Amino acid sequence: LIMGFLKVAGIFALAWASSADAFLASPKLALGRASPAVSSSLRSAQTYKTSSSSLQMTIAMPPPTNMGGPLPSIEGMLPDCPATKWDAENLDIAAEQAKYRKEGIAECIMEVVADDAANAKGVQYFEENREKFRAHLDANGAVVLRNFDLSKNPEGFRRVCEALDLKQCLDPIHSSGLRSFLSAKDGVYEEVNKQSLAKHYIGLHNEATFCKTAAYGAFVCFSPASKSGGEFFIADGAKIFRDMDTEILKEIYDKKVRISVSNLDLDFLNGLGPLKEPMAQFLKGVVASTVAPKFEMDLDMIFGADGKEMRLQAIEHPQSPVNRHPVNGMPLWFCNVHNHARYLRDRRPCSVPEVGMTDVYYGDLSYLPAKHLEHINEVSNKHIETIAMKEGDVLLIDNYRVLHGRDVFEGDRLHAVSWFRKGDEEDTSAKDVGALNSVINKFIN
C-alpha cells in the first residue's frame, strides 16, 4: 500500500507538472549583456540557481544610478494568489457579441521602446509613466516594454514592476511546490525553459484555475532562444468572444467545460482479481485526500472518463468558458481549451508524456465535438499576436482579458515571470509547500 501510494503520488505530480508546463529546470546561461555604457560600470554580479541544482546562471547587475541601493528580500513574504472572480451568469451571448461588433474593440497592445534618455532615468522613467502604462493595461490589456537596460536581471525587473505599483503575489499553483523561483528574493519565477519541453507548443491560456487567478502578469526575457523560436504570443479574450460562432459559443456556455489535468493509468490493478475494485477505490481516495489538495484546485478523481476503464483522471469542476472582467464587466473568452484540448495537442508539436496529457470535456463529461474544437482553434489563432522578445524586454498583461502561450524553440532560452494581485483582495498567506512536495519535485527533476 505504501509503494502504491508513492507511485500514484509521484505520477500525479509528474502529470500536473507536464500538463501545466511547470517551471522546472532551465539551461545554463550567462546573462546581462548590457549596453556598452552600462557594461563599463557594472556594480556586481549575482548567481542564480535554476530549479536543477547542478545548473546555475550569472546575471550582471546594473549600475546603482537612480537605484537607491539593493532591494530587501521578499522571499517567503508574498501573499497568496487571489481567488478567481467569477461573474458568468445570465450572459446574453448574441447581444454582447453584437455590441462588440457595433462599438469595436480597441487594440490590445501598447509598445514602448526605450531611448537613451529613458534608460538614463532608470526607475524614475517608470514612476513618471506609471499612470499612462497602467491606464492602458487596465483598459486594453497589454503593454510591451522594449530596449530597457533596467530589466535585464531579476532585481531590475522587480524594480520596474514596483515602480508601476504592481503588487506581487504567488503563482496560482504555488502551493503544489511545482513552481520554481528563479530569484525567490525578488519574487521572480522561472518560465518554461526546460529542454524536454522545448518542442512542446504551449497553447493560449489564462494563468488561472477554477479557484485562483492572478490579476496581472509580467513576463521578462533574460535571454531569447539561442538558435530559433520560443516566441511568446498573446490573444485578446474580448476579440475571441466576439468572433466565436454564436451557436457554438452558446452551446459550450450552457454545457460548461471540465478540464482533465492528468492521466493515471492503473492497469496493474487488473491482476488483483477480487481486490481490483477495493484497491482502485483506495488509491482514488489517497490521491483525492492527500495529493490533490496540495494543488488547491477543485478536482474530482474519476475513472474511465475517456473510455479507458483503469485510467484515473483528475478533472476540474464544471466552469464557464466565458467570464465578465472583474473590473470593467467586459465579457471575455476565459478558457484554456486552446491549450488543454487533447484533440488540438495531438495535431501540434507536443512533448508531454501520456501521463501529463490534458483534455477538455463538457460539464457532463461528454466530449466537445471536433468541429467545435477546430472552430475554437481557428478563432484563437486568428487573434494571436506574436511578441518576439529580446534581453530585457517585458510584457505586461491583464490576466483576465489576455491569454498567453509560447512557441517551440531550439537552443538555450531563459524567460521569467512574476504574478500580481489587483491590490484590494483579501491578503492571505500562502501555505507551506511541505516536505511531500519537495520529494515530488526531486522525483520529477
Tab-separated table of C-alpha atoms in Angstrom:
chain	number	residue	atom	x	y	z
A	1	LEU	CA	0.000	0.000	0.000
A	2	ILE	CA	2.868	2.375	0.793
A	3	MET	CA	4.546	1.675	-2.539
A	4	GLY	CA	1.241	2.126	-4.303
A	5	PHE	CA	0.718	5.488	-2.628
A	6	LEU	CA	4.212	6.736	-3.510
A	7	LYS	CA	3.809	5.640	-7.119
A	8	VAL	CA	0.448	7.338	-7.527
A	9	ALA	CA	1.620	10.496	-5.712
A	10	GLY	CA	4.676	10.772	-7.909
A	11	ILE	CA	2.774	10.092	-11.118
A	12	PHE	CA	0.093	12.635	-10.241
A	13	ALA	CA	2.682	15.312	-9.572
A	14	LEU	CA	4.537	14.499	-12.778
A	15	ALA	CA	1.289	14.643	-14.705
A	16	TRP	CA	0.372	18.082	-13.401
A	17	ALA	CA	3.910	19.345	-13.876
A	18	SER	CA	3.737	18.321	-17.521
A	19	SER	CA	0.186	19.438	-18.205
A	20	ALA	CA	0.663	22.836	-16.568
A	21	ASP	CA	4.090	23.209	-18.190
A	22	ALA	CA	5.685	23.553	-14.769
A	23	PHE	CA	8.576	25.958	-14.322
A	24	LEU	CA	11.317	23.392	-13.964
A	25	ALA	CA	14.998	23.209	-14.959
A	26	SER	CA	16.485	25.750	-17.363
A	27	PRO	CA	19.726	25.734	-19.360
A	28	LYS	CA	22.972	27.176	-18.059
A	29	LEU	CA	23.234	30.755	-19.277
A	30	ALA	CA	25.458	33.744	-18.646
A	31	LEU	CA	23.184	36.763	-18.743
A	32	GLY	CA	23.308	40.516	-18.544
A	33	ARG	CA	24.765	41.592	-21.879
A	34	ALA	CA	24.070	45.248	-21.189
A	35	SER	CA	24.808	48.167	-23.488
A	36	PRO	CA	28.439	49.415	-23.516
A	37	ALA	CA	27.557	52.374	-21.315
A	38	VAL	CA	26.107	50.061	-18.708
A	39	SER	CA	28.771	47.351	-19.068
A	40	SER	CA	31.521	49.811	-18.250
A	41	SER	CA	30.138	50.466	-14.790
A	42	LEU	CA	28.560	47.195	-13.671
A	43	ARG	CA	28.115	47.154	-9.929
A	44	SER	CA	28.338	43.424	-9.299
A	45	ALA	CA	27.227	40.033	-10.483
A	46	GLN	CA	24.785	37.718	-8.790
A	47	THR	CA	24.468	33.976	-9.266
A	48	TYR	CA	21.002	32.461	-9.507
A	49	LYS	CA	20.422	28.739	-9.270
A	50	THR	CA	17.858	27.224	-11.579
A	51	SER	CA	15.483	24.503	-10.419
A	52	SER	CA	18.175	21.954	-11.237
A	53	SER	CA	20.809	22.206	-8.522
A	54	SER	CA	23.597	21.328	-10.955
A	55	LEU	CA	22.861	24.327	-13.165
A	56	GLN	CA	23.305	27.978	-12.408
A	57	MET	CA	23.488	31.296	-14.177
A	58	THR	CA	25.259	34.540	-13.550
A	59	ILE	CA	23.458	37.823	-14.186
A	60	ALA	CA	25.334	41.099	-14.313
A	61	MET	CA	23.736	43.694	-12.098
A	62	PRO	CA	23.129	47.236	-13.422
A	63	PRO	CA	24.896	50.298	-12.074
A	64	PRO	CA	23.434	51.995	-8.975
A	65	THR	CA	22.345	55.139	-10.873
A	66	ASN	CA	18.815	56.101	-9.719
A	67	MET	CA	18.573	52.774	-7.892
A	68	GLY	CA	18.862	53.667	-4.211
A	69	GLY	CA	20.746	50.561	-3.069
A	70	PRO	CA	19.822	46.863	-3.204
A	71	LEU	CA	16.227	45.884	-2.621
A	72	PRO	CA	15.332	43.927	0.514
A	73	SER	CA	14.429	40.282	0.033
A	74	ILE	CA	10.735	39.371	-0.201
A	75	GLU	CA	11.342	35.640	-0.037
A	76	GLY	CA	8.573	33.976	1.971
A	77	MET	CA	6.605	37.234	2.196
A	78	LEU	CA	4.432	37.167	-0.937
A	79	PRO	CA	0.674	36.918	-0.382
A	80	ASP	CA	-1.246	34.064	-1.939
A	81	CYS	CA	-2.704	34.307	-5.419
A	82	PRO	CA	-6.229	35.737	-5.104
A	83	ALA	CA	-9.394	33.736	-5.671
A	84	THR	CA	-10.820	33.641	-9.181
A	85	LYS	CA	-13.570	36.223	-9.583
A	86	TRP	CA	-16.390	34.529	-11.453
A	87	ASP	CA	-19.236	36.558	-12.952
A	88	ALA	CA	-20.596	34.453	-15.779
A	89	GLU	CA	-24.292	34.078	-15.080
A	90	ASN	CA	-27.096	35.330	-17.341
A	91	LEU	CA	-24.929	36.370	-20.288
A	92	ASP	CA	-26.790	37.145	-23.496
A	93	ILE	CA	-24.119	35.854	-25.850
A	94	ALA	CA	-25.671	37.146	-29.089
A	95	ALA	CA	-26.387	40.611	-27.682
A	96	GLU	CA	-22.898	41.016	-26.231
A	97	GLN	CA	-21.276	39.914	-29.482
A	98	ALA	CA	-23.423	42.363	-31.449
A	99	LYS	CA	-22.422	45.160	-29.072
A	100	TYR	CA	-18.730	44.442	-29.624
A	101	ARG	CA	-19.224	44.394	-33.402
A	102	LYS	CA	-21.037	47.713	-33.326
A	103	GLU	CA	-18.797	49.583	-30.898
A	104	GLY	CA	-15.481	47.925	-31.784
A	105	ILE	CA	-12.671	46.765	-29.526
A	106	ALA	CA	-9.589	48.951	-29.073
A	107	GLU	CA	-6.211	47.467	-29.928
A	108	CYS	CA	-4.835	45.492	-27.029
A	109	ILE	CA	-1.099	46.216	-27.166
A	110	MET	CA	0.826	49.383	-26.351
A	111	GLU	CA	4.503	49.148	-27.336
A	112	VAL	CA	7.079	51.348	-25.626
A	113	VAL	CA	10.677	51.451	-26.916
A	114	ALA	CA	13.324	52.980	-24.672
A	115	ASP	CA	15.778	55.575	-25.941
A	116	ASP	CA	18.954	56.756	-24.246
A	117	ALA	CA	17.079	59.388	-22.249
A	118	ALA	CA	14.602	56.829	-20.884
A	119	ASN	CA	17.377	54.435	-19.900
A	120	ALA	CA	19.301	57.243	-18.236
A	121	LYS	CA	16.352	57.891	-15.923
A	122	GLY	CA	16.197	54.282	-14.728
A	123	VAL	CA	13.404	53.681	-12.205
A	124	GLN	CA	12.308	57.324	-12.441
A	125	TYR	CA	11.121	56.764	-16.017
A	126	PHE	CA	8.615	54.124	-14.915
A	127	GLU	CA	7.439	56.201	-11.970
A	128	GLU	CA	6.804	59.154	-14.298
A	129	ASN	CA	4.883	56.994	-16.798
A	130	ARG	CA	3.087	54.763	-14.301
A	131	GLU	CA	-0.370	56.228	-14.778
A	132	LYS	CA	-0.177	56.082	-18.575
A	133	PHE	CA	1.036	52.478	-18.669
A	134	ARG	CA	-1.396	51.266	-16.002
A	135	ALA	CA	-4.322	53.045	-17.664
A	136	HIS	CA	-3.634	51.249	-20.946
A	137	LEU	CA	-3.096	47.921	-19.189
A	138	ASP	CA	-6.448	48.217	-17.413
A	139	ALA	CA	-8.361	49.498	-20.450
A	140	ASN	CA	-6.780	47.458	-23.247
A	141	GLY	CA	-4.918	44.534	-21.745
A	142	ALA	CA	-1.199	44.562	-22.650
A	143	VAL	CA	1.937	46.736	-22.595
A	144	VAL	CA	5.276	45.751	-24.161
A	145	LEU	CA	8.412	47.470	-22.822
A	146	ARG	CA	11.407	47.164	-25.142
A	147	ASN	CA	15.093	48.065	-25.032
A	148	PHE	CA	15.220	48.932	-21.324
A	149	ASP	CA	18.508	48.210	-19.533
A	150	LEU	CA	16.965	48.146	-16.060
A	151	SER	CA	15.001	44.928	-16.622
A	152	LYS	CA	17.920	42.741	-17.738
A	153	ASN	CA	18.182	40.965	-14.376
A	154	PRO	CA	15.666	39.831	-11.718
A	155	GLU	CA	16.219	42.702	-9.292
A	156	GLY	CA	15.941	45.330	-12.020
A	157	PHE	CA	12.828	43.613	-13.371
A	158	ARG	CA	11.337	43.741	-9.886
A	159	ARG	CA	12.182	47.468	-9.681
A	160	VAL	CA	10.253	48.072	-12.903
A	161	CYS	CA	7.199	46.258	-11.541
A	162	GLU	CA	7.332	48.060	-8.203
A	163	ALA	CA	7.692	51.426	-9.923
A	164	LEU	CA	4.477	50.620	-11.814
A	165	ASP	CA	2.798	49.828	-8.460
A	166	LEU	CA	2.171	46.199	-9.380
A	167	LYS	CA	1.620	44.155	-6.217
A	168	GLN	CA	3.300	40.769	-6.361
A	169	CYS	CA	1.653	37.519	-5.353
A	170	LEU	CA	2.315	33.806	-5.675
A	171	ASP	CA	1.566	31.687	-8.730
A	172	PRO	CA	-1.944	30.132	-8.733
A	173	ILE	CA	-0.500	26.656	-8.043
A	174	HIS	CA	2.487	27.721	-5.943
A	175	SER	CA	1.286	25.567	-3.039
A	176	SER	CA	1.929	22.440	-5.116
A	177	GLY	CA	5.670	23.061	-4.883
A	178	LEU	CA	5.938	22.767	-8.672
A	179	ARG	CA	6.557	26.435	-9.428
A	180	SER	CA	10.265	27.169	-9.159
A	181	PHE	CA	11.633	30.618	-8.312
A	182	LEU	CA	14.454	31.930	-10.446
A	183	SER	CA	15.015	34.611	-7.799
A	184	ALA	CA	12.990	33.987	-4.642
A	185	LYS	CA	14.255	37.188	-3.052
A	186	ASP	CA	12.666	39.153	-5.928
A	187	GLY	CA	9.522	37.027	-6.369
A	188	VAL	CA	10.525	36.056	-9.922
A	189	TYR	CA	9.534	32.612	-11.195
A	190	GLU	CA	11.359	30.704	-13.885
A	191	GLU	CA	9.348	30.318	-17.085
A	192	VAL	CA	9.056	27.195	-19.261
A	193	ASN	CA	12.660	26.878	-20.430
A	194	LYS	CA	13.223	23.165	-19.825
A	195	GLN	CA	14.805	21.378	-22.780
A	196	SER	CA	12.361	18.466	-22.531
A	197	LEU	CA	9.545	20.951	-23.229
A	198	ALA	CA	11.370	22.932	-25.934
A	199	LYS	CA	9.474	21.084	-28.683
A	200	HIS	CA	6.161	21.457	-26.883
A	201	TYR	CA	3.805	24.140	-28.200
A	202	ILE	CA	2.042	25.860	-25.305
A	203	GLY	CA	-1.394	26.990	-26.439
A	204	LEU	CA	-3.364	30.026	-25.322
A	205	HIS	CA	-4.384	30.042	-21.676
A	206	ASN	CA	-5.039	32.340	-18.745
A	207	GLU	CA	-2.819	31.700	-15.712
A	208	ALA	CA	-5.788	30.526	-13.730
A	209	THR	CA	-7.522	27.609	-12.114
A	210	PHE	CA	-11.167	27.373	-11.143
A	211	CYS	CA	-10.096	28.571	-7.681
A	212	LYS	CA	-7.266	31.080	-8.222
A	213	THR	CA	-6.360	33.711	-10.817
A	214	ALA	CA	-3.649	36.363	-10.818
A	215	ALA	CA	-4.887	39.818	-11.851
A	216	TYR	CA	-1.759	40.686	-13.867
A	217	GLY	CA	1.353	39.008	-15.194
A	218	ALA	CA	4.750	40.414	-16.191
A	219	PHE	CA	6.915	38.276	-18.467
A	220	VAL	CA	10.576	39.129	-18.986
A	221	CYS	CA	13.235	37.878	-21.370
A	222	PHE	CA	16.724	37.436	-19.900
A	223	SER	CA	17.948	35.521	-22.947
A	224	PRO	CA	15.955	34.599	-26.077
A	225	ALA	CA	16.331	31.126	-27.602
A	226	SER	CA	19.956	30.862	-28.739
A	227	LYS	CA	19.098	29.135	-32.024
A	228	SER	CA	15.490	29.816	-33.005
A	229	GLY	CA	11.880	30.019	-31.886
A	230	GLY	CA	10.491	30.367	-28.389
A	231	GLU	CA	8.421	33.439	-29.251
A	232	PHE	CA	5.801	34.476	-26.756
A	233	PHE	CA	2.305	35.157	-28.054
A	234	ILE	CA	-0.926	36.577	-26.689
A	235	ALA	CA	-4.562	36.970	-27.761
A	236	ASP	CA	-7.365	39.286	-26.653
A	237	GLY	CA	-10.142	37.312	-24.940
A	238	ALA	CA	-12.664	40.003	-25.895
A	239	LYS	CA	-11.968	39.515	-29.609
A	240	ILE	CA	-12.131	35.727	-29.338
A	241	PHE	CA	-15.506	36.070	-27.595
A	242	ARG	CA	-16.749	38.452	-30.288
A	243	ASP	CA	-15.753	36.267	-33.219
A	244	MET	CA	-16.857	32.860	-31.962
A	245	ASP	CA	-19.823	31.341	-33.791
A	246	THR	CA	-22.790	32.345	-31.648
A	247	GLU	CA	-24.457	28.932	-31.578
A	248	ILE	CA	-21.226	27.094	-30.796
A	249	LEU	CA	-20.376	29.539	-28.019
A	250	LYS	CA	-23.893	29.284	-26.583
A	251	GLU	CA	-23.667	25.502	-26.516
A	252	ILE	CA	-20.319	25.497	-24.713
A	253	TYR	CA	-21.528	28.214	-22.335
A	254	ASP	CA	-24.707	26.311	-21.482
A	255	LYS	CA	-22.972	22.961	-21.006
A	256	LYS	CA	-19.834	24.381	-19.319
A	257	VAL	CA	-16.419	22.728	-19.544
A	258	ARG	CA	-14.302	20.473	-17.362
A	259	ILE	CA	-10.536	20.207	-17.769
A	260	SER	CA	-8.670	16.992	-17.062
A	261	VAL	CA	-5.124	17.709	-15.837
A	262	SER	CA	-3.636	14.215	-15.581
A	263	ASN	CA	-3.931	10.567	-16.635
A	264	LEU	CA	-3.022	7.888	-14.116
A	265	ASP	CA	-3.086	4.511	-15.856
A	266	LEU	CA	-3.585	1.887	-13.134
A	267	ASP	CA	-3.914	-1.183	-15.358
A	268	PHE	CA	-1.726	-3.169	-12.953
A	269	LEU	CA	-4.804	-3.387	-10.733
A	270	ASN	CA	-6.375	-5.764	-13.278
A	271	GLY	CA	-4.116	-8.511	-11.885
A	272	LEU	CA	-5.537	-8.249	-8.383
A	273	GLY	CA	-8.707	-10.253	-9.069
A	274	PRO	CA	-11.367	-9.574	-6.409
A	275	LEU	CA	-9.101	-6.911	-4.838
A	276	LYS	CA	-9.133	-4.818	-8.014
A	277	GLU	CA	-12.132	-2.643	-7.173
A	278	PRO	CA	-11.307	-2.083	-3.467
A	279	MET	CA	-7.713	-1.181	-4.335
A	280	ALA	CA	-8.855	1.144	-7.133
A	281	GLN	CA	-11.127	2.988	-4.737
A	282	PHE	CA	-8.406	3.077	-2.089
A	283	LEU	CA	-5.866	4.670	-4.453
A	284	LYS	CA	-8.501	7.061	-5.741
A	285	GLY	CA	-9.166	8.143	-2.173
A	286	VAL	CA	-5.465	8.503	-1.391
A	287	VAL	CA	-4.904	10.836	-4.326
A	288	ALA	CA	-8.101	12.791	-3.679
A	289	SER	CA	-7.410	13.345	0.018
A	290	THR	CA	-3.622	13.558	0.177
A	291	VAL	CA	-2.065	14.696	-3.091
A	292	ALA	CA	-4.746	16.641	-4.990
A	293	PRO	CA	-5.383	19.162	-2.150
A	294	LYS	CA	-1.777	20.334	-2.455
A	295	PHE	CA	-2.736	21.939	-5.763
A	296	GLU	CA	-5.602	23.907	-4.199
A	297	MET	CA	-7.856	23.147	-7.155
A	298	ASP	CA	-11.374	21.763	-7.130
A	299	LEU	CA	-10.598	18.339	-8.599
A	300	ASP	CA	-12.637	15.175	-8.897
A	301	MET	CA	-10.782	11.879	-9.313
A	302	ILE	CA	-12.725	9.938	-11.965
A	303	PHE	CA	-12.101	6.536	-13.535
A	304	GLY	CA	-12.861	5.901	-17.202
A	305	ALA	CA	-13.998	9.361	-18.326
A	306	ASP	CA	-12.153	8.937	-21.644
A	307	GLY	CA	-13.268	5.334	-22.144
A	308	LYS	CA	-10.226	3.672	-20.571
A	309	GLU	CA	-11.558	1.728	-17.591
A	310	MET	CA	-8.478	1.881	-15.350
A	311	ARG	CA	-7.412	5.419	-16.210
A	312	LEU	CA	-7.856	7.731	-13.238
A	313	GLN	CA	-8.145	11.363	-14.282
A	314	ALA	CA	-8.001	14.465	-12.116
A	315	ILE	CA	-10.750	16.676	-13.534
A	316	GLU	CA	-11.633	20.218	-12.544
A	317	HIS	CA	-15.187	21.107	-11.610
A	318	PRO	CA	-17.525	22.451	-14.324
A	319	GLN	CA	-16.757	26.058	-15.216
A	320	SER	CA	-17.933	28.657	-17.678
A	321	PRO	CA	-15.817	29.217	-20.814
A	322	VAL	CA	-16.627	32.929	-20.596
A	323	ASN	CA	-16.397	35.393	-17.742
A	324	ARG	CA	-17.037	39.072	-17.158
A	325	HIS	CA	-13.953	41.094	-16.380
A	326	PRO	CA	-13.923	41.698	-12.601
A	327	VAL	CA	-13.330	45.454	-13.003
A	328	ASN	CA	-14.958	46.672	-16.227
A	329	GLY	CA	-17.513	43.887	-16.760
A	330	MET	CA	-16.418	43.117	-20.344
A	331	PRO	CA	-17.480	39.605	-21.439
A	332	LEU	CA	-14.383	37.590	-22.272
A	333	TRP	CA	-13.337	34.187	-23.552
A	334	PHE	CA	-11.807	32.903	-20.290
A	335	CYS	CA	-10.985	29.299	-21.011
A	336	ASN	CA	-7.884	27.154	-21.570
A	337	VAL	CA	-9.346	24.863	-24.253
A	338	HIS	CA	-6.838	26.042	-26.868
A	339	ASN	CA	-4.012	24.712	-24.689
A	340	HIS	CA	-5.602	21.741	-22.932
A	341	ALA	CA	-7.798	20.010	-25.546
A	342	ARG	CA	-6.123	16.742	-26.480
A	343	TYR	CA	-7.643	16.874	-29.958
A	344	LEU	CA	-5.628	20.065	-30.598
A	345	ARG	CA	-2.494	18.892	-28.807
A	346	ASP	CA	-2.410	15.750	-30.957
A	347	ARG	CA	-2.198	17.992	-34.021
A	348	ARG	CA	0.669	20.188	-32.771
A	349	PRO	CA	4.257	19.708	-31.615
A	350	CYS	CA	3.843	18.087	-28.205
A	351	SER	CA	6.468	16.512	-25.953
A	352	VAL	CA	4.262	15.929	-22.903
A	353	PRO	CA	4.168	12.250	-21.856
A	354	GLU	CA	0.872	10.382	-21.790
A	355	VAL	CA	0.580	10.804	-18.044
A	356	GLY	CA	0.537	14.579	-18.495
A	357	MET	CA	-1.800	14.824	-21.480
A	358	THR	CA	-4.713	17.083	-20.633
A	359	ASP	CA	-8.184	17.057	-22.126
A	360	VAL	CA	-11.413	19.026	-22.099
A	361	TYR	CA	-14.945	17.745	-21.582
A	362	TYR	CA	-18.379	19.266	-21.318
A	363	GLY	CA	-19.768	19.610	-17.825
A	364	ASP	CA	-21.446	16.214	-18.158
A	365	LEU	CA	-18.096	14.614	-19.163
A	366	SER	CA	-19.090	14.151	-22.791
A	367	TYR	CA	-16.572	15.272	-25.410
A	368	LEU	CA	-16.670	18.579	-27.241
A	369	PRO	CA	-17.225	17.837	-30.957
A	370	ALA	CA	-14.148	18.074	-33.166
A	371	LYS	CA	-15.789	20.823	-35.230
A	372	HIS	CA	-16.185	22.941	-32.087
A	373	LEU	CA	-12.524	22.470	-31.145
A	374	GLU	CA	-11.421	23.291	-34.681
A	375	HIS	CA	-13.535	26.450	-34.555
A	376	ILE	CA	-12.006	27.482	-31.206
A	377	ASN	CA	-8.554	26.867	-32.665
A	378	GLU	CA	-9.322	28.884	-35.805
A	379	VAL	CA	-10.714	31.900	-33.958
A	380	SER	CA	-7.954	31.813	-31.332
A	381	ASN	CA	-5.188	31.602	-33.934
A	382	LYS	CA	-6.768	34.477	-35.861
A	383	HIS	CA	-6.160	36.777	-32.903
A	384	ILE	CA	-2.688	35.605	-31.862
A	385	GLU	CA	-0.146	38.427	-31.659
A	386	THR	CA	3.455	37.214	-31.612
A	387	ILE	CA	5.717	39.070	-29.177
A	388	ALA	CA	9.334	38.397	-30.128
A	389	MET	CA	11.340	39.382	-27.052
A	390	LYS	CA	14.987	40.362	-26.647
A	391	GLU	CA	17.056	40.634	-23.488
A	392	GLY	CA	15.361	42.958	-21.014
A	393	ASP	CA	12.025	43.145	-22.863
A	394	VAL	CA	8.966	42.976	-20.620
A	395	LEU	CA	5.363	42.082	-21.444
A	396	LEU	CA	2.641	43.184	-19.018
A	397	ILE	CA	-0.796	41.583	-19.340
A	398	ASP	CA	-4.211	41.750	-17.742
A	399	ASN	CA	-4.501	38.040	-16.940
A	400	TYR	CA	-8.315	38.012	-17.069
A	401	ARG	CA	-8.506	39.571	-20.505
A	402	VAL	CA	-5.352	38.406	-22.285
A	403	LEU	CA	-4.427	34.775	-22.902
A	404	HIS	CA	-0.809	33.779	-23.482
A	405	GLY	CA	1.268	30.949	-24.928
A	406	ARG	CA	4.722	30.036	-26.236
A	407	ASP	CA	6.063	28.567	-29.461
A	408	VAL	CA	8.594	25.731	-29.722
A	409	PHE	CA	12.300	26.596	-29.663
A	410	GLU	CA	15.823	25.345	-30.231
A	411	GLY	CA	18.854	26.107	-28.091
A	412	ASP	CA	19.068	27.719	-24.656
A	413	ARG	CA	16.324	30.089	-23.541
A	414	LEU	CA	15.670	31.926	-20.292
A	415	HIS	CA	12.451	33.810	-19.667
A	416	ALA	CA	10.875	34.538	-16.289
A	417	VAL	CA	7.590	35.819	-14.866
A	418	SER	CA	6.036	37.494	-11.833
A	419	TRP	CA	2.343	37.497	-10.895
A	420	PHE	CA	0.324	40.270	-9.292
A	421	ARG	CA	-2.847	40.956	-7.355
A	422	LYS	CA	-5.211	43.812	-8.040
A	423	GLY	CA	-4.437	45.018	-4.552
A	424	ASP	CA	-7.869	45.172	-2.964
A	425	GLU	CA	-8.285	41.422	-2.442
A	426	GLU	CA	-8.114	39.737	0.942
A	427	ASP	CA	-4.436	39.443	1.842
A	428	THR	CA	-3.811	35.791	2.635
A	429	SER	CA	-0.572	33.986	3.351
A	430	ALA	CA	0.459	31.043	1.234
A	431	LYS	CA	0.595	27.582	2.738
A	432	ASP	CA	3.934	25.852	3.146
A	433	VAL	CA	4.523	23.600	0.178
A	434	GLY	CA	5.623	20.917	2.603
A	435	ALA	CA	8.060	18.024	2.611
A	436	LEU	CA	5.967	15.843	0.288
A	437	ASN	CA	6.165	18.446	-2.444
A	438	SER	CA	9.952	18.711	-2.132
A	439	VAL	CA	10.199	14.946	-2.572
A	440	ILE	CA	7.886	15.112	-5.606
A	441	ASN	CA	9.976	17.895	-7.161
A	442	LYS	CA	13.118	15.802	-6.837
A	443	PHE	CA	11.267	12.867	-8.360
A	444	ILE	CA	10.246	14.985	-11.347
A	445	ASN	CA	13.640	16.557	-11.933
